[in-house]
Each structure stands twice: as structure tokens, then as C-alpha cells.
Short mmCIF file of C-alpha atoms in Angstrom, two decimals:
data_model
loop_
_atom_site.label_atom_id
_atom_site.label_comp_id
_atom_site.label_asym_id
_atom_site.label_seq_id
_atom_site.Cartn_x
_atom_site.Cartn_y
_atom_site.Cartn_z
CA MET R 1 -13.79 24.20 -36.92
CA SER R 2 -13.25 22.29 -40.16
CA SER R 3 -14.63 18.84 -40.88
CA GLU R 4 -11.16 17.39 -40.33
CA GLY R 5 -11.05 19.06 -36.92
CA VAL R 6 -14.45 17.65 -36.00
CA ALA R 7 -13.37 14.16 -37.01
CA ALA R 8 -10.09 14.45 -35.09
CA ARG R 9 -11.87 15.60 -31.96
CA ALA R 10 -14.47 12.84 -32.29
CA VAL R 11 -11.68 10.26 -32.46
CA THR R 12 -10.07 11.77 -29.37
CA LEU R 13 -13.35 11.79 -27.44
CA ARG R 14 -14.04 8.21 -28.44
CA ARG R 15 -10.66 7.22 -27.06
CA HIS R 16 -11.46 9.02 -23.82
CA GLN R 17 -14.86 7.34 -23.72
CA GLU R 18 -13.20 3.94 -23.90
CA SER R 19 -10.46 4.66 -21.34
CA ASP R 20 -11.84 7.23 -18.89
CA PRO R 21 -13.39 5.52 -15.82
CA GLY R 22 -15.75 8.44 -15.20
CA LEU R 23 -17.25 8.33 -18.70
CA GLN R 24 -17.58 4.56 -18.47
CA LEU R 25 -19.43 4.96 -15.16
CA ILE R 26 -21.94 7.36 -16.74
CA ARG R 27 -22.72 4.75 -19.41
CA LYS R 28 -23.39 1.93 -16.93
CA ASP R 29 -26.84 0.84 -15.75
CA THR R 30 -25.50 0.79 -12.17
CA LEU R 31 -24.82 4.55 -12.26
CA PRO R 32 -27.58 5.45 -9.74
CA VAL R 33 -26.27 3.00 -7.15
CA VAL R 34 -22.57 3.73 -7.64
CA ALA R 35 -23.03 7.51 -7.72
CA ALA R 36 -25.25 7.46 -4.62
CA VAL R 37 -22.92 5.24 -2.58
CA LEU R 38 -19.62 6.82 -3.58
CA GLY R 39 -21.01 10.35 -3.48
CA GLU R 40 -22.38 9.85 0.01
CA HIS R 41 -19.28 8.35 1.61
CA LEU R 42 -16.37 9.71 -0.44
CA GLY R 43 -17.71 12.65 -2.43
CA GLY R 44 -18.77 15.00 0.34
CA GLN R 45 -16.87 16.52 3.22
CA GLN R 46 -15.32 13.12 3.94
CA ARG R 47 -12.96 12.33 1.06
CA VAL R 48 -10.94 9.49 2.59
CA LEU R 49 -12.05 6.49 4.65
CA THR R 50 -10.39 3.36 5.91
CA ALA R 51 -11.33 0.30 3.89
CA ALA R 52 -12.97 -1.26 6.96
CA GLU R 53 -15.18 1.80 7.57
CA PHE R 54 -16.17 2.00 3.92
CA LEU R 55 -17.05 -1.71 3.76
CA GLU R 56 -19.17 -1.45 6.90
CA SER R 57 -21.14 1.48 5.43
CA LEU R 58 -21.40 -0.29 2.08
CA ARG R 59 -22.95 -3.38 3.68
CA GLU R 60 -25.67 -1.24 5.25
CA ASP R 61 -26.24 0.60 1.96
CA LEU R 62 -26.58 -2.64 0.00
CA SER R 63 -29.19 -3.92 2.44
CA ALA R 64 -31.23 -0.71 2.11
CA LEU R 65 -30.90 -0.68 -1.69
CA ARG R 66 -32.05 -4.30 -1.99
CA ASP R 67 -35.12 -3.41 0.06
CA GLN R 68 -35.88 -0.78 -2.61
CA GLY R 69 -35.77 -3.39 -5.38
CA PHE R 70 -32.23 -2.92 -6.71
CA ASP R 71 -30.65 -6.10 -8.03
CA LEU R 72 -27.31 -6.27 -6.23
CA PRO R 73 -26.13 -9.90 -6.08
CA LYS R 74 -22.53 -9.32 -5.00
CA SER R 75 -21.07 -8.78 -1.55
CA ALA R 76 -19.60 -5.51 -0.31
CA GLN R 77 -16.04 -6.83 -0.73
CA GLU R 78 -16.77 -7.84 -4.33
CA TYR R 79 -18.24 -4.43 -5.21
CA LEU R 80 -15.23 -2.70 -3.67
CA ALA R 81 -12.89 -4.91 -5.70
CA ASP R 82 -14.90 -4.13 -8.87
CA TRP R 83 -14.72 -0.37 -8.26
CA VAL R 84 -11.00 -0.52 -7.59
CA SER R 85 -10.51 -2.56 -10.78
CA ALA R 86 -12.60 -0.02 -12.71
CA LYS R 87 -10.36 2.77 -11.30
CA LEU R 88 -13.25 4.48 -9.57
CA ILE R 89 -11.67 4.01 -6.15
CA VAL R 90 -7.99 4.40 -5.29
CA ARG R 91 -6.48 2.42 -2.44
CA HIS R 92 -3.30 3.46 -0.66
CA PRO R 93 -1.67 2.60 2.68
CA GLY R 94 -2.45 4.60 5.79
CA GLN R 95 -0.96 4.62 9.24
CA GLY R 96 0.02 1.23 10.59
CA ARG R 97 -1.71 -1.57 8.70
CA GLU R 98 -4.77 0.45 7.73
CA GLU R 99 -5.74 0.73 4.08
CA LEU R 100 -7.38 3.95 2.92
CA VAL R 101 -9.81 4.40 0.03
CA GLU R 102 -10.78 7.53 -1.88
CA LEU R 103 -12.35 8.47 -5.18
CA SER R 104 -10.21 8.67 -8.28
CA PRO R 105 -10.23 12.05 -10.08
CA ALA R 106 -12.31 10.55 -12.91
CA ALA R 107 -14.93 9.15 -10.52
CA LEU R 108 -15.11 12.45 -8.63
CA ALA R 109 -15.71 14.35 -11.89
CA ALA R 110 -18.47 11.92 -12.88
CA ILE R 111 -20.18 12.20 -9.49
CA ARG R 112 -20.00 15.99 -9.64
CA PHE R 113 -21.65 15.86 -13.06
CA VAL R 114 -24.43 13.63 -11.73
CA ALA R 115 -24.94 15.95 -8.76
CA GLU R 116 -25.21 18.94 -11.11
CA VAL R 117 -27.81 17.11 -13.21
CA GLU R 118 -29.73 16.15 -10.08
CA ASP R 119 -29.65 19.63 -8.57
CA PRO R 120 -28.69 22.21 -11.22
CA HIS R 121 -27.49 25.65 -10.16
CA SER R 122 -27.61 28.69 -12.35
CA SER R 123 -24.17 29.79 -13.52
CA VAL R 124 -25.49 33.15 -14.73
CA THR R 125 -25.01 35.17 -11.53
CA SER R 126 -23.70 38.66 -10.91
CA SER R 127 -21.22 37.33 -8.34
CA ARG R 128 -19.65 35.02 -10.88
CA LEU R 129 -19.45 37.84 -13.41
CA ALA R 130 -17.84 40.08 -10.76
CA ASN R 131 -15.27 37.37 -9.95
CA VAL R 132 -14.37 36.93 -13.61
CA ALA R 133 -14.15 40.68 -14.22
CA GLY R 134 -12.07 41.26 -11.09
CA LEU R 135 -9.62 38.47 -11.86
CA LEU R 136 -9.30 39.63 -15.46
CA SER R 137 -8.63 43.21 -14.35
CA GLU R 138 -5.94 42.08 -11.88
CA LEU R 139 -4.33 39.91 -14.56
CA ALA R 140 -4.20 42.80 -17.02
CA ARG R 141 -2.64 45.05 -14.36
CA ASP R 142 -0.09 42.57 -13.03
CA THR R 143 1.13 41.49 -16.47
CA ASP R 144 1.67 45.04 -17.76
CA PRO R 145 5.40 45.41 -18.60
CA ASN R 146 5.14 49.22 -18.79
CA PRO R 147 5.83 50.79 -15.35
CA ALA R 148 4.01 54.00 -16.25
CA SER R 149 0.73 52.33 -17.20
CA HIS R 150 1.05 49.94 -14.23
CA LEU R 151 1.40 52.93 -11.89
CA GLU R 152 -1.57 54.61 -13.57
CA ALA R 153 -3.75 51.57 -12.89
CA LEU R 154 -2.71 51.49 -9.24
CA LEU R 155 -3.46 55.20 -8.84
CA ARG R 156 -6.90 54.66 -10.39
CA GLU R 157 -7.65 51.94 -7.86
CA GLN R 158 -6.39 54.22 -5.09
CA GLU R 159 -8.75 57.01 -6.19
CA GLU R 160 -11.71 54.61 -6.22
CA LEU R 161 -10.79 53.35 -2.77
CA GLU R 162 -10.45 56.90 -1.38
CA ARG R 163 -13.81 57.84 -2.91
CA ALA R 164 -15.44 54.80 -1.24
CA ILE R 165 -13.83 55.71 2.10
CA ALA R 166 -15.16 59.25 1.81
CA GLU R 167 -18.70 58.00 1.08
CA VAL R 168 -18.66 55.71 4.11
CA SER R 169 -17.24 58.47 6.30
CA ALA R 170 -20.10 60.72 5.21
CA GLY R 171 -22.63 58.05 6.15
CA ASN R 172 -23.58 57.31 2.55
CA TYR R 173 -23.25 53.51 2.69
CA GLU R 174 -25.72 50.68 2.35
CA SER R 175 -24.83 46.99 2.62
CA ILE R 176 -25.95 44.62 -0.12
CA ASN R 177 -29.36 43.03 0.24
CA ASP R 178 -29.86 39.49 1.53
CA ALA R 179 -30.62 38.04 -1.92
CA GLU R 180 -27.31 39.24 -3.34
CA ALA R 181 -25.48 38.13 -0.19
CA ILE R 182 -26.99 34.63 -0.43
CA GLU R 183 -26.03 34.50 -4.12
CA ARG R 184 -22.41 35.35 -3.31
CA LEU R 185 -22.29 32.93 -0.40
CA THR R 186 -23.65 30.12 -2.58
CA GLU R 187 -20.99 30.84 -5.18
CA ILE R 188 -18.30 30.81 -2.48
CA ILE R 189 -19.46 27.42 -1.18
CA ARG R 190 -19.56 26.02 -4.72
CA LEU R 191 -16.01 27.15 -5.45
CA ALA R 192 -14.75 25.98 -2.07
CA GLY R 193 -16.32 22.57 -2.53
CA SER R 194 -14.40 21.92 -5.73
CA VAL R 195 -10.96 22.59 -4.23
CA PRO R 196 -10.39 19.59 -1.91
CA GLY R 197 -11.33 17.10 -4.62
CA ASP R 198 -8.51 18.38 -6.81
CA PHE R 199 -5.93 16.93 -4.42
CA ALA R 200 -6.56 13.44 -5.82
CA ARG R 201 -5.77 14.71 -9.31
CA VAL R 202 -2.60 16.41 -8.05
CA ARG R 203 -1.46 13.21 -6.31
CA GLU R 204 -2.16 11.18 -9.44
CA GLU R 205 -0.21 13.65 -11.58
CA LEU R 206 2.76 13.57 -9.18
CA GLU R 207 2.84 9.77 -9.23
CA ARG R 208 2.76 9.84 -13.03
CA VAL R 209 5.75 12.22 -13.09
CA ASN R 210 7.59 9.94 -10.66
CA GLN R 211 6.87 6.91 -12.85
CA ASP R 212 8.12 8.73 -15.95
CA LEU R 213 11.34 9.65 -14.14
CA ARG R 214 11.96 6.05 -13.11
CA GLU R 215 11.45 4.87 -16.68
CA GLN R 216 13.91 7.49 -17.91
CA ILE R 217 16.48 6.39 -15.32
CA ILE R 218 16.11 2.74 -16.33
CA ARG R 219 16.49 3.54 -20.01
CA GLN R 220 19.36 5.99 -19.63
CA THR R 221 22.91 4.71 -19.98
CA GLY R 222 25.73 6.30 -18.07
CA SER R 223 27.61 6.36 -14.81
CA ARG R 224 26.03 6.44 -11.39
CA GLY R 225 27.00 10.11 -11.06
CA ASP R 226 25.12 10.96 -14.24
CA ILE R 227 22.08 9.09 -12.95
CA LEU R 228 22.20 10.98 -9.63
CA ASP R 229 22.35 14.26 -11.54
CA GLN R 230 19.22 13.21 -13.35
CA VAL R 231 17.56 12.33 -10.04
CA PHE R 232 18.23 15.80 -8.65
CA ASP R 233 16.85 17.20 -11.89
CA GLY R 234 13.92 14.88 -11.32
CA PHE R 235 13.22 16.54 -7.98
CA ASP R 236 12.91 19.81 -9.87
CA ASP R 237 10.71 18.10 -12.45
CA ILE R 238 8.31 17.00 -9.71
CA ASP R 239 8.18 20.49 -8.19
CA GLN R 240 8.08 22.25 -11.56
CA SER R 241 5.42 20.04 -13.17
CA GLU R 242 2.03 21.66 -13.72
CA ALA R 243 0.56 19.88 -10.73
CA GLY R 244 3.67 20.54 -8.64
CA ARG R 245 3.80 24.29 -9.30
CA SER R 246 0.11 24.75 -8.64
CA PHE R 247 0.26 22.74 -5.48
CA VAL R 248 3.39 24.37 -4.02
CA ALA R 249 1.85 27.83 -4.47
CA PHE R 250 -1.41 26.64 -2.93
CA TYR R 251 0.42 24.87 -0.08
CA ASN R 252 2.33 28.02 0.86
CA LEU R 253 -0.93 29.98 0.74
CA VAL R 254 -3.01 27.76 3.05
CA LEU R 255 -0.21 27.54 5.63
CA ASP R 256 0.20 31.32 5.87
CA PRO R 257 -0.86 32.06 9.50
CA GLU R 258 -2.04 35.60 8.71
CA ARG R 259 -4.26 34.41 5.90
CA ALA R 260 -5.56 31.57 8.07
CA ASN R 261 -6.51 33.96 10.89
CA ALA R 262 -8.14 36.36 8.45
CA PHE R 263 -10.13 33.54 6.86
CA ASP R 264 -11.40 32.25 10.22
CA ALA R 265 -12.42 35.78 11.20
CA SER R 266 -14.28 36.25 7.91
CA VAL R 267 -16.14 32.96 8.37
CA ASP R 268 -17.21 33.94 11.89
CA THR R 269 -18.38 37.34 10.64
CA VAL R 270 -20.35 35.98 7.67
CA LEU R 271 -22.04 33.27 9.70
CA SER R 272 -23.15 35.87 12.25
CA ARG R 273 -25.17 37.74 9.59
CA ASP R 274 -28.92 37.26 9.31
CA PHE R 275 -28.81 36.01 5.72
CA ALA R 276 -26.54 33.09 6.80
CA THR R 277 -29.54 31.41 8.46
CA VAL R 278 -30.46 29.96 5.03
CA LEU R 279 -27.40 27.70 5.24
CA SER R 280 -27.84 24.12 6.34
CA ASP R 281 -25.91 22.66 9.26
CA GLU R 282 -23.76 20.72 6.79
CA GLU R 283 -22.83 23.89 4.90
CA ILE R 284 -21.96 25.72 8.12
CA VAL R 285 -19.69 22.88 9.25
CA PHE R 286 -18.17 22.80 5.77
CA LEU R 287 -17.22 26.49 5.93
CA ARG R 288 -15.82 26.30 9.43
CA ARG R 289 -13.69 23.24 8.67
CA TRP R 290 -12.76 24.11 5.09
CA LEU R 291 -9.36 25.65 5.77
CA SER R 292 -8.30 22.97 8.26
CA ARG R 293 -9.28 20.29 5.72
CA LEU R 294 -7.23 22.03 3.06
CA GLN R 295 -4.25 22.22 5.41
CA ALA R 296 -4.52 18.52 6.32
CA GLU R 297 -4.99 17.30 2.74
CA SER R 298 -2.29 19.59 1.36
CA SER R 299 0.12 18.28 4.01
CA GLN R 300 -0.65 14.76 2.83
CA VAL R 301 0.10 15.70 -0.77
CA ARG R 302 3.30 17.43 0.35
CA ASP R 303 4.29 14.22 2.14
CA VAL R 304 3.64 12.34 -1.10
CA MET R 305 5.93 14.73 -2.99
CA THR R 306 8.64 14.32 -0.37
CA SER R 307 8.36 10.52 -0.25
CA LEU R 308 8.45 10.30 -4.05
CA ALA R 309 11.63 12.36 -4.17
CA ARG R 310 13.26 10.30 -1.40
CA SER R 311 12.27 6.97 -2.94
CA LEU R 312 13.60 8.15 -6.29
CA ARG R 313 16.95 8.97 -4.71
CA ARG R 314 17.07 5.62 -2.87
CA PHE R 315 16.19 3.90 -6.14
CA VAL R 316 19.45 5.17 -7.59
CA GLU R 317 21.71 5.16 -4.52
CA SER R 318 20.86 1.52 -3.76
CA GLN R 319 21.58 0.71 -7.43
CA ALA R 320 18.22 -1.07 -7.64
CA PHE R 321 17.79 0.63 -11.01
CA ARG R 322 20.53 -1.64 -12.42
CA GLU R 323 18.37 -4.73 -11.89
CA HIS R 324 15.39 -2.98 -13.46
CA ARG R 325 17.60 -1.94 -16.37
CA ARG R 326 18.79 -5.54 -16.80
CA VAL R 327 15.19 -6.77 -16.93
CA ALA R 328 14.25 -4.00 -19.38
CA ASP R 329 17.19 -4.92 -21.64
CA ALA R 330 16.21 -8.59 -21.48
CA LEU R 331 12.63 -7.74 -22.45
CA ASP R 332 13.83 -5.58 -25.35
CA GLN R 333 16.09 -8.36 -26.56
CA ALA R 334 13.24 -10.87 -26.30
CA LYS R 335 11.00 -8.56 -28.34
CA GLU R 336 13.65 -8.22 -31.04
CA THR R 337 14.11 -11.99 -31.13
CA LEU R 338 10.36 -12.55 -31.41
CA LEU R 339 10.10 -9.96 -34.15
CA GLU R 340 12.86 -11.68 -36.07
CA ALA R 341 11.26 -15.09 -35.53
CA SER R 342 7.84 -13.82 -36.63
CA ARG R 343 9.22 -13.27 -40.12
CA THR R 344 9.80 -17.01 -40.59
CA LEU R 345 7.56 -18.71 -38.00
CA ARG R 346 3.80 -18.51 -37.64
CA PRO R 347 2.34 -17.97 -34.15
CA GLN R 348 0.66 -21.40 -34.12
CA GLU R 349 3.71 -23.29 -35.43
CA GLN R 350 5.31 -25.81 -33.06
CA THR R 351 8.90 -24.94 -32.09
CA GLY R 352 9.66 -28.05 -30.05
CA TYR R 353 10.57 -25.98 -26.99
CA GLU R 354 8.63 -26.03 -23.74
CA LEU R 355 8.87 -23.25 -21.16
CA ALA R 356 8.05 -24.17 -17.59
CA ALA R 357 6.44 -20.95 -16.36
CA SER R 358 6.40 -20.23 -12.65
CA SER R 359 3.09 -19.53 -10.97
CA ILE R 360 1.75 -18.47 -7.63
CA SER R 361 -1.59 -18.98 -6.01
CA ILE R 362 -3.60 -15.77 -6.14
CA SER R 363 -6.74 -15.28 -4.08
CA SER R 364 -8.86 -12.34 -3.05
CA ILE R 365 -8.77 -10.98 0.49
CA SER R 366 -12.53 -11.52 0.55
CA SER R 367 -11.92 -15.29 0.43
CA TRP R 368 -9.97 -15.22 3.71
CA ASN R 369 -11.67 -16.26 6.91
CA LEU R 370 -11.11 -14.55 10.21
CA TYR R 371 -9.59 -16.65 12.97
CA ASP R 372 -12.24 -17.77 15.43
CA PRO R 373 -10.78 -18.69 18.82
CA SER R 374 -13.87 -20.79 19.57
CA ASP R 375 -12.76 -23.27 16.87
CA THR R 376 -9.95 -24.48 19.13
CA ARG R 377 -12.08 -24.88 22.23
CA VAL R 378 -12.52 -28.37 23.63
CA SER R 379 -16.10 -29.51 23.15
CA ARG R 380 -15.97 -31.99 26.02
CA PRO R 381 -15.09 -30.99 29.58
CA VAL R 382 -11.50 -31.48 30.64
CA LYS R 383 -11.04 -34.56 32.81
CA TYR R 384 -8.74 -34.07 35.78
CA LEU R 385 -6.79 -37.12 37.01
CA ASP R 386 -5.85 -37.79 40.59
CA GLU R 387 -2.28 -37.06 41.57
CA ALA R 388 -0.01 -40.14 41.68
CA PRO R 389 3.38 -40.73 43.32
CA LEU R 390 6.41 -40.09 41.09
CA ASP R 391 7.74 -43.30 39.51
CA ILE R 392 11.48 -42.80 38.88
CA GLU R 393 11.76 -45.88 36.67
CA ARG R 394 8.81 -44.80 34.54
CA LEU R 395 10.31 -41.33 34.21
CA ARG R 396 13.64 -42.87 33.17
CA GLU R 397 11.84 -44.88 30.50
CA GLN R 398 10.19 -41.72 29.18
CA VAL R 399 13.57 -40.00 28.94
CA ARG R 400 15.11 -42.99 27.16
CA LEU R 401 12.36 -42.80 24.53
CA SER R 402 13.36 -39.26 23.62
CA GLU R 403 17.11 -39.15 24.32
CA VAL R 404 20.16 -41.37 23.91
CA ASP R 405 21.28 -42.87 27.25
CA PHE R 406 24.96 -41.93 27.08
CA ASN R 407 25.52 -42.89 30.70
CA GLU R 408 24.54 -46.48 29.90
CA LEU R 409 26.74 -46.54 26.78
CA ARG R 410 29.78 -45.15 28.61
CA GLY R 411 29.30 -47.81 31.28
CA ASP R 412 29.10 -50.53 28.60
CA VAL R 413 32.34 -49.33 26.98
CA ALA R 414 34.13 -49.14 30.34
CA GLU R 415 32.97 -52.65 31.28
CA VAL R 416 34.35 -54.10 28.05
CA LEU R 417 37.68 -52.26 28.42
CA ASP R 418 38.03 -53.79 31.89
CA HIS R 419 38.47 -57.16 30.18
CA GLN R 420 40.54 -56.15 27.14
CA GLN R 421 42.94 -53.37 26.09
CA VAL R 422 40.97 -52.17 23.02
CA ALA R 423 37.44 -52.81 21.77
CA SER R 424 35.49 -51.90 18.64
CA ILE R 425 31.87 -50.79 18.54
CA ALA R 426 30.85 -54.26 17.31
CA GLU R 427 32.66 -55.90 20.24
CA VAL R 428 30.88 -53.58 22.67
CA LEU R 429 27.51 -54.48 21.09
CA LYS R 430 28.38 -58.17 21.31
CA ARG R 431 28.66 -58.00 25.12
CA HIS R 432 25.99 -55.31 25.56
CA PRO R 433 23.26 -55.34 22.86
CA ALA R 434 21.68 -52.04 21.79
CA THR R 435 18.87 -51.54 24.31
CA GLN R 436 17.65 -48.41 22.49
CA GLY R 437 17.92 -49.86 19.03
CA LEU R 438 19.32 -47.54 16.39
CA ALA R 439 19.64 -44.78 19.01
CA SER R 440 22.28 -46.90 20.83
CA ILE R 441 24.23 -47.36 17.58
CA ILE R 442 24.23 -43.59 16.98
CA GLY R 443 25.24 -42.96 20.58
CA LEU R 444 28.26 -45.32 20.29
CA LEU R 445 29.33 -43.57 17.09
CA VAL R 446 29.16 -40.20 18.87
CA LEU R 447 31.17 -41.61 21.79
CA SER R 448 33.77 -42.96 19.39
CA ASP R 449 34.33 -39.46 18.02
CA ALA R 450 35.02 -38.19 21.55
CA MET R 451 36.70 -41.25 23.20
CA GLY R 452 37.93 -43.50 20.39
CA MET R 453 39.71 -43.44 17.07
CA SER R 454 39.24 -44.66 13.51
CA ALA R 455 40.80 -47.94 12.40
CA SER R 456 41.28 -49.61 9.05
CA GLY R 457 38.54 -51.76 7.62
CA THR R 458 34.81 -51.97 8.27
CA GLU R 459 32.59 -53.93 10.60
CA VAL R 460 28.90 -54.83 10.80
CA LEU R 461 26.81 -53.26 13.54
CA GLN R 462 23.48 -54.83 14.41
CA TRP R 463 20.50 -54.14 16.63
CA GLU R 464 17.03 -55.46 17.23
CA THR R 465 13.89 -53.42 16.56
CA LYS R 466 10.88 -53.24 18.86
CA ASP R 467 9.06 -55.85 16.80
CA GLY R 468 11.97 -58.31 17.09
CA GLN R 469 13.50 -57.84 13.63
CA LEU R 470 17.28 -57.84 13.30
CA ARG R 471 18.86 -54.89 11.49
CA ARG R 472 22.47 -54.56 10.29
CA VAL R 473 24.60 -51.73 8.93
CA GLU R 474 28.18 -51.67 7.69
CA ALA R 475 30.31 -48.85 9.10
CA THR R 476 33.94 -47.79 9.30
CA ARG R 477 35.69 -49.61 12.16
CA ARG R 478 36.14 -47.50 15.28
CA ILE R 479 37.87 -48.60 18.47
CA PHE R 480 38.04 -47.57 22.12
CA ASP R 481 41.13 -48.07 24.32
CA ARG R 482 41.90 -47.59 28.00
CA ALA R 483 44.34 -44.71 27.39
CA SER R 484 41.77 -42.48 25.64
CA GLY R 485 38.84 -43.48 27.78
CA SER R 486 39.37 -41.07 30.68
CA ASP R 487 40.10 -38.10 28.37
CA GLY R 488 37.02 -38.93 26.31
CA ASP R 489 34.88 -38.92 29.42
CA ARG R 490 35.99 -35.37 30.17
CA ARG R 491 35.17 -34.27 26.62
CA MET R 492 31.70 -35.86 26.76
CA THR R 493 30.87 -34.28 30.15
#
């Protein structure tokens, strides 16, 4: 590599060092605490937890760590928020209202590195060499475009297989020793352990592809049909991306029932061997549950792929992309205007224009307080009163305080009309003052809409408040007459 190549790579690595959450974690003084906590709860067999479960475990961990002298001044909620902000933990919705947390791909890589430093394993093993050689041989055979040489390779493998069958049939067979078996088993567990963690990277890559497609749709000009064509192409882009192709092939593999049955049978057979006694209980459980975990996690990723494709289609069919496009165009126009203004105006120069920016109150979930039913309990014992006879007049007074007494008002209007042919609201109030104050005035106005009619001119309506003050209001003149009285009663009933 030339000096220019070294410099270019150093610049690239420095950029990764500044942006990659995993590399930033390795540089922090809190690495031992973060790696221990996250590796224990999210880096082992359990990759996903509900936020509530993780916080409960974190509180217990913080208490134990403080007893060991670690300076950890923040609460569990604050540390969780910090790790989410640092992109070490990814939060996403679960079933119902649950929120799930898992390690980001960068955090998982950093924790794996720390685990390797803590407990290094030799990579120079015969089993690893055999795996590499076998895969390389299969690749060379399967990529051979010449049918004759491809057939020759298959016949060679057939001869070797027939020779091995003949040796076993003759009784000339010895199984590998326990040391070599343990070496192979350790390599298998190491490889198997790295597979489930890659699902987070696949999900992240799929979401990035989905985001890129949305940006392309917003930026693209054309008819709705053209946009839908691009969406269907986008479905293919999601499936045909590097992460999508790898995952689809893997997904079809783990759901193959024949392969699943063969795998379970192989696990049972291996664990029944004497050399398998060196495995810990955790490793045994890991092997037995490995395929089911892969099936569950791969189904989740498949659901993510399906939901991304559906949401992308809805994004276009609902024409929500038009609003996003309008906002994008407005932002582009604002940038062009600012660029033009920057050629003549300095950033600190006063323009004489004030922009009233909208704002919302933002607070952390950790600042919320749970509802405590005991806060609403009565501190003093409830005093029970003796039952009393029902007072009709008192009850009528209570009703009059909350409702207009239309029966009284209709009686007042009828009494006035007994003495004269027509009467205005002011004339009714002159003979029968407003016993409910303003409520009586409003009631008479309502009655006039149903029983009376409008007349020319205005008149002054007055009533007396509870404290004895006289109030007046000028209103359009309304009158009642005997002819409309009976019909108005029916309409008010």
C-alpha cells in the first residue's frame, strides 16, 4: 500500500472513529460497566427485552456496581436514555404498548471484541482450516462453467465416498478423539453464536434502504402511476439489497422442515456423546434452542421487510408523499434564498424581521410520576348524616338554582295576556319581576321565540341581582299575544 493509500485509509478510520458508536464506546472510561451490563442482558442468548424488564435488571446492577466502588451517579432511566442517544441501544415497539430494547449492531460488535479480549480463543484450529478448505473446494466446483470438469469433480467425490464406505464396511473405522471433537464443537458454538446478532444489522440495513426509497420518491417528479412503478421497483430493491438477498436465502433455509428435523437430530446425537460433558448448561441450552431462536428472529425480520414494503405502498397510495414533497421543495427554496442573501448580508446583521417560532414542551418519560390511588383517599373518616324527610320546597329551590323555571314564566305570560291582548317582555317583567334574575330574562327570550314574535323598536329589560343591584339591558322588542299563546305552549312542551 502506498503512502497515499495509508493516508486515505487513516482518514476513513478517523471518520469511523468519530461516528461509530462501538468505537466510541471502546474509548470511554465507562466501558467496563457498559460492556458488562449490556453484554449480560442483551448480548447473550437473550437479545431483546422489554424496556421495563431491562430497567428493572439495570437498577439491580447499578446497586451492585456501586457497592464495588463504581461511580454511577445517574438513575437507570437516565443511563438507558444516554445509551439510546449514543446509539448503543435500539428501541422499537413491541406487542400492545410494550417497548422493546436491543443492542445496535455497532454495540454488539464492540461487546464481542471486549469478550474476545477478556477470554481469547485460538483461531488456529484444524476444524477452522477444514471448514475453509471445504467451502473453498465447493465454491470452485459449483462455479465451474465447464460441464466436463464439473462432472470430473463430482466423480472424484463419489470415488472418495465409496472408498470410505468400503473401509467402514470392512470394520476399518475409528471415530475422532475427544480433543478433536471438543475443538470442532467449540468452533460450531462460536459460529452459531455470531449468527443471531447479525439480525440487528440486517434490520438496520433494511430500514436504511426503505429510507432511501422514500427520499427518492419525495424528490422524483412525475405522475402517481410513475411513483407507484417506482414503489414496486422499491419492493425489489428491498429484497435484492445485500441484506435482503442474504436474509431471504437464510430465511428459506431455517424454515425448511427437513433441515430443521435433521438439525435437531444432530444436536441430540452430539449431546449424547461422552465428550459433550465438557459443555456448560448454558451452552447446552444454547444449542438446543439455537434453531428455534433463528426461526423466531428471522420471522421478525421478515415481518419488518413486509411492513416496510406495505408502508411504502401506503405512503404513495395515500398521496402523503405530496405533502413531504411540498415541505422538501419549501426547504430547498429557503436554502436557495439564504444562499442568495448570504452574498450581501452577514449572519449577525439585523434584518428587521422577527419570526415567531412555535414550540412544544418536551420532557423525558423519566420525569413522569405514576398515578398513586392513595393520593385521592380521604384522610379523615367519612361522616354519615341521619336521613331527613324530603322537603319539596327545598328541592324546588335547588332545581331553580340550576335550571330556568319555564313553568313559572309561562304562567306569568298567561296571566298578563288575561288582562290585555298583547304584551311585550318588558310589560311581563313589570307585572312579574324576574325571580331568577338574568335566568328569567333568558327564559322569556326563549319563550318569545316559541310563543311570540318580533316587533319594531327596542325596549329595556331589567332585573335585580342577589345583592340587590339593578341591572338593565336593551333588546329587540318581542311581544306575546293570545292567538299564538296556545300554539307556543305546544311547541315548548
